[in-house]
Amino acid sequence: MRSVLIANPKGGAGKTTLATNLTGYFANAGESVTLCDLDRQQSSLRWMAFRDPAVPPITGHFAATQMLVSLPKEPDWVVLDAPAGLQGYKLSDYLRLVDKVVIPVVPSIFDMAATEDFLISIRQEMRGRKNAVGIVAMRVDPRTRAAAMLEEFLTHFDLPILSYIRNTQNYVNVAAGGLSIFDTPRSKYKKDIEQWNSLLQWLKD
Ligand SMILES: Nc1ncnc2c1ncn2[C@@H]1O[C@H](COP(=O)(O)OP(=O)(O)OP(=O)(O)O)[C@@H](O)[C@H]1O
Ligand SMILES: [Mg+2]
């Protein structure tokens, strides 16, 4: 079993979008995958409830009301979708449980400011664990000024940008049907799927 926590204390950063699409990817790659929803809002589990039984299955696990002391061992992958505001001892406990942490960051001054303290504590807690933390630049085109701003911001934390995910209604549309961009490999998702390659490679390394 390998595990990844998707976290950022800022609401709406793209945690559930990353978590649901990531589990969709693993399911379509023939791997068994459990999606642990740590959020009381249960967005991930609601998404799963819409999922067509004909597409590759994902197991759901609701874990928002009590602390997870261990992760299920049976699946190939466990993906944890964190709630907004996750910090302090709860964050520390999850960091101890997982192999990797992926942090979606939207390159706006509001999002970056709200994420700063979180990145400082993650760096501190994960020191000594090589290649365990990475950033996903969310809703951004890498050629823009916003992307350059994010890159400059991240130089202070020495964390890699694993992928740039563009802003597109494709994510909104697939989510509405309990799907990921990997469940419906139509040509219109080709560009989006390509953007995930470097993140997926990093997770498997
Ligand atoms: N790349 C994208 N392009 C367009 N819309 C996106 C993208 N990523 C996320 N969104 C949309 O932005 C909104 C917030 O995303 P999401 O729910 O994944 O964030 P979150 O971090 O899980 O939020 P919360 O902190 O409330 O749990 C959603 O409506 C989602 O569909
Ligand atoms: Mg969410």
Coordinates of C-alpha atoms and ligand atoms in Angstrom, one line a residue:
M1 CA 0.0 0.0 0.0
R2 CA 1.2 3.5 -0.8
S3 CA -0.5 6.6 0.5
V4 CA -0.8 10.3 -0.4
L5 CA -2.4 13.1 1.5
I6 CA -3.9 16.0 -0.5
A7 CA -3.8 19.1 1.7
N8 CA -3.9 22.9 1.8
P9 CA -5.6 24.9 4.6
K10 CA -7.1 27.3 2.1
G11 CA -10.7 26.4 1.1
G12 CA -11.2 25.8 -2.6
A13 CA -7.6 25.2 -3.5
G14 CA -8.4 22.1 -5.5
K15 CA -7.9 19.3 -2.9
T16 CA -11.0 17.3 -3.8
T17 CA -10.5 17.8 -7.5
L18 CA -7.0 16.4 -7.2
A19 CA -8.1 13.5 -4.8
T20 CA -11.0 12.4 -7.0
N21 CA -9.1 12.5 -10.3
L22 CA -6.1 10.8 -8.7
T23 CA -8.3 7.9 -7.5
G24 CA -10.0 7.8 -10.9
Y25 CA -6.5 7.5 -12.5
F26 CA -5.5 4.6 -10.2
A27 CA -8.8 2.8 -10.7
N28 CA -8.4 3.0 -14.5
A29 CA -4.8 1.8 -14.2
G30 CA -6.2 -1.4 -12.7
E31 CA -5.0 -0.6 -9.1
S32 CA -7.2 -1.0 -6.1
V33 CA -7.7 2.4 -4.4
T34 CA -9.4 3.8 -1.3
L35 CA -10.4 7.4 -1.1
C36 CA -10.3 8.6 2.6
D37 CA -12.5 11.6 3.0
L38 CA -11.2 13.6 6.0
D39 CA -13.7 16.4 5.4
R40 CA -17.0 16.7 7.3
Q41 CA -18.5 18.2 4.1
Q42 CA -17.9 14.8 2.5
S43 CA -17.3 16.1 -1.0
S44 CA -15.3 13.1 -2.1
L45 CA -17.8 10.6 -0.9
R46 CA -20.6 12.5 -2.5
W47 CA -18.7 12.4 -5.8
M48 CA -18.3 8.6 -5.3
A49 CA -22.0 8.2 -4.7
F50 CA -22.6 9.5 -8.3
R51 CA -20.2 7.1 -9.8
D52 CA -21.5 4.8 -12.5
P53 CA -21.1 1.1 -11.4
A54 CA -19.8 0.4 -15.0
V55 CA -16.6 2.4 -14.5
P56 CA -13.6 1.1 -12.5
P57 CA -14.5 1.0 -8.8
I58 CA -13.1 3.1 -5.9
T59 CA -13.6 2.2 -2.3
G60 CA -14.7 5.1 0.0
H61 CA -13.8 5.7 3.6
F62 CA -15.3 8.4 5.7
A63 CA -12.8 9.5 8.4
A64 CA -13.8 13.0 9.4
T65 CA -15.3 12.4 12.8
Q66 CA -12.5 10.5 14.4
M67 CA -8.8 10.5 14.0
L68 CA -7.4 7.8 11.7
V69 CA -4.9 5.8 13.6
S70 CA -3.9 3.6 10.7
L71 CA -4.6 3.3 7.0
P72 CA -6.2 0.3 5.3
K73 CA -3.4 -2.0 4.2
E74 CA -5.2 -4.0 1.5
P75 CA -5.5 -1.4 -1.4
D76 CA -2.6 -0.6 -3.7
W77 CA -3.2 3.1 -3.0
V78 CA -4.9 5.2 -0.3
V79 CA -5.7 8.8 -1.2
L80 CA -6.6 11.2 1.7
D81 CA -8.7 14.3 0.9
A82 CA -8.0 16.8 3.7
P83 CA -10.5 19.5 4.8
A84 CA -9.7 23.2 4.6
G85 CA -8.1 24.4 7.8
L86 CA -6.2 21.2 8.6
Q87 CA -3.3 22.1 10.8
G88 CA -1.6 21.5 14.2
Y89 CA -1.5 18.1 15.8
K90 CA -4.1 16.6 13.4
L91 CA -2.0 17.6 10.5
S92 CA 1.1 16.1 12.2
D93 CA -0.8 12.8 12.8
Y94 CA -1.7 12.5 9.1
L95 CA 1.8 13.4 8.0
R96 CA 3.1 10.5 10.0
L97 CA 0.6 8.1 8.4
V98 CA 1.3 8.9 4.7
D99 CA 4.2 8.3 2.2
K100 CA 3.7 11.5 0.3
V101 CA 1.9 14.9 0.5
V102 CA 0.6 16.9 -2.5
I103 CA -0.4 20.5 -2.0
P104 CA -2.5 22.2 -4.6
V105 CA -1.9 25.9 -4.7
V106 CA -3.8 28.5 -6.7
P107 CA -1.4 31.3 -7.7
S108 CA -3.3 34.2 -6.3
I109 CA -1.9 36.5 -3.5
F110 CA -4.8 35.4 -1.3
D111 CA -4.2 31.7 -1.7
M112 CA -0.4 32.0 -1.4
A113 CA -0.6 34.1 1.8
A114 CA -3.1 31.6 3.3
T115 CA -0.8 28.7 2.5
E116 CA 2.5 30.2 3.8
D117 CA 2.4 29.1 7.4
F118 CA 1.2 25.7 6.3
L119 CA 4.2 25.3 4.0
I120 CA 6.6 26.3 6.8
S121 CA 5.2 23.7 9.2
I122 CA 5.1 21.0 6.5
R123 CA 8.7 21.6 5.6
Q124 CA 9.6 21.5 9.3
E125 CA 7.7 18.3 10.0
M126 CA 8.8 16.5 6.8
R127 CA 12.5 17.4 7.0
G128 CA 14.6 14.3 6.3
R129 CA 12.0 12.7 4.2
K130 CA 13.2 13.0 0.6
N131 CA 10.8 13.6 -2.3
A132 CA 7.8 13.4 0.1
V133 CA 6.2 16.8 -0.5
G134 CA 5.3 18.5 -3.8
I135 CA 3.1 21.3 -5.1
V136 CA 0.5 21.2 -7.8
A137 CA 0.0 24.6 -9.4
M138 CA -3.8 24.7 -9.7
R139 CA -5.8 26.5 -12.3
V140 CA -2.8 28.0 -14.0
D141 CA -1.1 28.2 -17.4
P142 CA 2.7 27.8 -16.8
R143 CA 3.5 30.6 -19.3
T144 CA 1.7 33.3 -17.3
R145 CA 2.8 35.9 -14.8
A146 CA 0.7 34.1 -12.2
A147 CA 2.9 31.0 -12.7
A148 CA 6.1 33.0 -12.3
M149 CA 4.7 34.5 -9.1
L150 CA 4.0 31.1 -7.7
E151 CA 7.5 29.9 -8.7
E152 CA 9.1 32.8 -7.0
F153 CA 6.9 32.3 -3.8
L154 CA 8.0 28.6 -3.7
T155 CA 11.7 29.3 -3.8
H156 CA 11.4 30.2 -0.1
F157 CA 10.3 26.7 0.7
D158 CA 12.4 24.6 -1.6
L159 CA 9.4 22.5 -2.8
P160 CA 9.0 21.3 -6.4
I161 CA 6.1 22.1 -8.6
L162 CA 5.0 18.6 -9.8
S163 CA 2.4 19.6 -12.4
Y164 CA 0.5 22.6 -13.7
I165 CA -3.2 22.0 -14.0
R166 CA -5.1 24.4 -16.2
N167 CA -8.3 26.1 -15.4
T168 CA -11.0 24.2 -17.3
Q169 CA -14.7 23.3 -17.0
N170 CA -13.7 19.7 -17.8
Y171 CA -13.0 19.1 -14.1
V172 CA -16.3 20.6 -13.1
N173 CA -18.2 18.5 -15.8
V174 CA -16.7 15.1 -15.0
A175 CA -17.1 15.7 -11.2
A176 CA -20.9 16.2 -11.7
G177 CA -21.2 12.6 -12.9
G178 CA -18.9 11.0 -10.3
L179 CA -16.2 10.7 -12.9
S180 CA -12.6 11.8 -13.4
I181 CA -10.8 12.9 -16.6
F182 CA -9.4 9.4 -16.7
D183 CA -12.7 7.6 -16.8
T184 CA -13.8 9.2 -20.0
P185 CA -10.7 9.4 -22.2
R186 CA -12.3 11.6 -24.8
S187 CA -10.1 13.7 -27.0
K188 CA -11.2 16.8 -25.2
Y189 CA -9.4 15.6 -22.0
K190 CA -6.2 14.7 -23.8
K191 CA -4.4 18.0 -22.8
D192 CA -5.6 17.6 -19.2
I193 CA -4.5 14.0 -18.9
E194 CA -1.0 15.0 -20.2
Q195 CA -0.7 17.6 -17.4
W196 CA -1.0 14.8 -14.8
N197 CA 2.0 12.8 -16.1
S198 CA 4.7 14.4 -14.1
L199 CA 2.7 14.3 -10.9
L200 CA 1.8 10.6 -11.4
Q201 CA 5.5 9.7 -12.1
W202 CA 6.6 11.5 -8.9
L203 CA 4.0 9.6 -6.9
K204 CA 5.1 6.2 -8.3
D205 CA 8.8 6.9 -7.7
Ligands
LIG1 N1 -8.4 23.1 -12.6 C1 -9.6 23.5 -12.4 N2 -10.4 24.2 -13.4 C2 -11.6 24.6 -13.1 N3 -12.2 24.5 -11.9 C3 -11.6 23.9 -10.9 C4 -10.3 23.4 -11.1 N4 -9.9 22.8 -9.9 C5 -10.9 23.0 -9.1 N5 -11.9 23.6 -9.7 C6 -13.2 24.0 -9.1 O1 -12.9 24.8 -8.0 C7 -13.8 24.5 -6.9 C8 -13.0 24.1 -5.6 O2 -12.3 23.0 -5.9 P1 -12.2 21.8 -4.8 O3 -13.6 21.5 -4.3 O4 -11.4 20.7 -5.5 O5 -11.3 22.5 -3.7 P2 -11.1 22.0 -2.2 O6 -9.7 22.4 -1.9 O7 -11.4 20.6 -2.1 O8 -12.1 22.8 -1.4 P3 -12.5 22.7 0.2 O9 -11.4 23.4 0.9 O10 -13.8 23.4 0.3 O11 -12.6 21.2 0.4 C9 -14.7 23.4 -7.3 O12 -15.9 23.9 -7.8 C10 -13.9 22.7 -8.5 O13 -14.8 22.1 -9.5
MG2 MG -12.6 19.5 -0.7

